[in-house]
Structures are given as C-alpha cells and as structure tokens.
Coordinates of C-alpha atoms in Angstrom, one line a residue:
X1 CA 0.0 0.0 0.0
X2 CA 1.1 3.5 -0.7
X3 CA 2.0 5.6 2.4
X4 CA 1.0 9.0 1.1
X5 CA -2.6 9.8 0.1
X6 CA -1.5 11.8 -3.0
X7 CA 0.2 8.7 -4.3
X8 CA -2.7 6.3 -4.0
X9 CA -3.6 6.4 -7.7
X10 CA -0.1 7.2 -9.1
X11 CA 1.8 4.8 -11.3
X12 CA 4.7 4.9 -13.7
X13 CA 2.0 5.6 -16.4
X14 CA 1.0 8.8 -14.7
X15 CA 3.7 11.1 -16.3
X16 CA 2.8 9.9 -19.8
X17 CA -0.9 10.4 -19.2
X18 CA -0.3 14.0 -17.9
X19 CA 2.1 14.8 -20.8
X20 CA -0.4 13.4 -23.4
X21 CA -3.1 15.7 -21.8
X22 CA -0.9 18.7 -22.6
X23 CA 0.7 19.3 -19.2
X24 CA 4.4 20.2 -18.8
X25 CA 5.2 17.2 -16.7
X26 CA 8.1 16.8 -14.2
X27 CA 9.4 13.6 -12.9
X28 CA 11.0 13.6 -9.4
X29 CA 12.4 11.0 -7.0
X30 CA 11.0 12.3 -3.7
X31 CA 14.6 12.6 -2.4
X32 CA 15.9 11.7 0.1
X33 CA 13.3 8.8 0.3
X34 CA 14.3 7.7 -3.2
X35 CA 17.8 9.1 -4.0
X36 CA 18.2 11.6 -6.8
X37 CA 20.6 9.3 -8.7
X38 CA 17.5 7.2 -9.5
X39 CA 16.0 10.1 -11.6
X40 CA 17.0 8.6 -15.0
X41 CA 15.6 5.3 -13.9
X42 CA 12.3 6.9 -13.0
X43 CA 12.2 8.6 -16.4
X44 CA 12.9 5.2 -18.0
X45 CA 10.1 3.6 -16.1
X46 CA 7.7 6.3 -17.3
X47 CA 8.8 5.6 -20.9
X48 CA 8.3 1.9 -20.4
X49 CA 4.8 2.7 -19.1
X50 CA 3.9 4.8 -22.2
X51 CA 5.5 8.2 -22.1
X52 CA 7.5 9.1 -25.2
X53 CA 11.3 9.3 -24.5
X54 CA 11.8 13.0 -25.5
X55 CA 9.0 14.0 -23.2
X56 CA 10.6 12.0 -20.4
X57 CA 13.9 13.8 -21.0
X58 CA 12.1 17.1 -20.8
X59 CA 10.4 16.0 -17.6
X60 CA 13.8 15.7 -15.9
X61 CA 15.5 18.7 -17.6
X62 CA 13.8 21.8 -19.0
X63 CA 10.3 21.4 -17.5
X64 CA 11.5 21.4 -13.8
X65 CA 13.9 24.3 -14.6
X66 CA 10.9 26.3 -16.0
X67 CA 8.7 25.4 -13.0
X68 CA 11.5 26.6 -10.6
X69 CA 12.2 29.7 -12.7
X70 CA 15.8 28.8 -13.4
X71 CA 15.5 27.9 -17.1
X72 CA 17.8 30.8 -18.1
X73 CA 20.7 29.0 -16.3
X74 CA 19.9 25.2 -16.6
X75 CA 17.5 22.7 -18.2
X76 CA 18.6 22.7 -21.8
X77 CA 21.8 22.8 -23.8
X78 CA 22.3 26.4 -24.9
X79 CA 25.2 28.8 -25.2
X80 CA 25.8 30.5 -21.8
X81 CA 23.9 28.0 -19.7
X82 CA 25.5 25.8 -16.9
X83 CA 25.7 22.2 -18.0
X84 CA 27.2 18.8 -17.4
X85 CA 26.8 16.4 -20.3
X86 CA 27.2 12.6 -20.3
X87 CA 27.4 10.9 -23.7
X88 CA 26.2 7.3 -23.7
X89 CA 26.3 4.6 -26.4
X90 CA 23.4 2.4 -27.4
X91 CA 24.2 0.1 -24.5
X92 CA 24.2 3.0 -22.0
X93 CA 28.0 2.8 -21.5
X94 CA 29.5 6.2 -20.8
X95 CA 31.6 7.5 -23.7
X96 CA 32.4 10.9 -22.4
X97 CA 31.6 13.4 -19.7
X98 CA 31.8 17.2 -20.0
X99 CA 31.5 19.4 -17.0
X100 CA 31.1 23.2 -17.5
X101 CA 32.3 22.9 -21.1
X102 CA 35.4 20.8 -20.3
X103 CA 35.9 17.1 -21.0
X104 CA 36.5 15.3 -17.8
X105 CA 39.9 13.6 -18.2
X106 CA 39.8 9.9 -18.8
X107 CA 36.1 9.7 -19.7
X108 CA 36.1 9.8 -23.5
X109 CA 36.4 6.5 -25.4
X110 CA 35.4 5.3 -28.8

C-alpha cells in the first residue's frame, strides 16, 4: 500500500498520461526517500509505461527548470547555460563526460 494519500492512484504511467493531456510534466524521485541518482531510472520507467522518450527527457530537464524559474541557467543545452553532459552509447555505456564545457579527463572513449 502507498503511504501518502496523494500517491494512491499514481503509477509509472501517470507522467505519460499527464504529458499526453498537454501538461508540462516533471518527474521527481521524492529525495531523500528515493535518492536523486534514480531520476534517470524513474524517467525510463515512465517511458516503459507509455511516455515518449523525448517528453521523459524534458520531464527531468527543462520542465523542472521552468517550474522553478531557473530555465535561463539550466535545463537545456544552450550557449551561456550551466551544463554537465554525459554521452552514452546504445548500451548505455559512458563514452564521455563534459562538466562546465570541459571534457572530464579519462572519460572519453570510442
């Protein structure tokens, strides 16, 4: 059973349902109950339950930034914004990590 009343009807399909209804949906982890490093997993579970993958990406990037009023600094890849970027291959192996515009030494491989 779910411990919070607001979660009683929630499932991993909920973000996709809200997105398809036209809402700018955000996916969160309820940290520290569920650690923040599970955020990509939560987005993946929403995709598995019917949300399209680009909408899931926006639900953990630009949509939360807009809701918090910090979209001028973070949330999308644009010149002048703060960003850390992880490049993955098709098997989700890390191929490179860039932090604040600089390649993190030892992370790039082909």
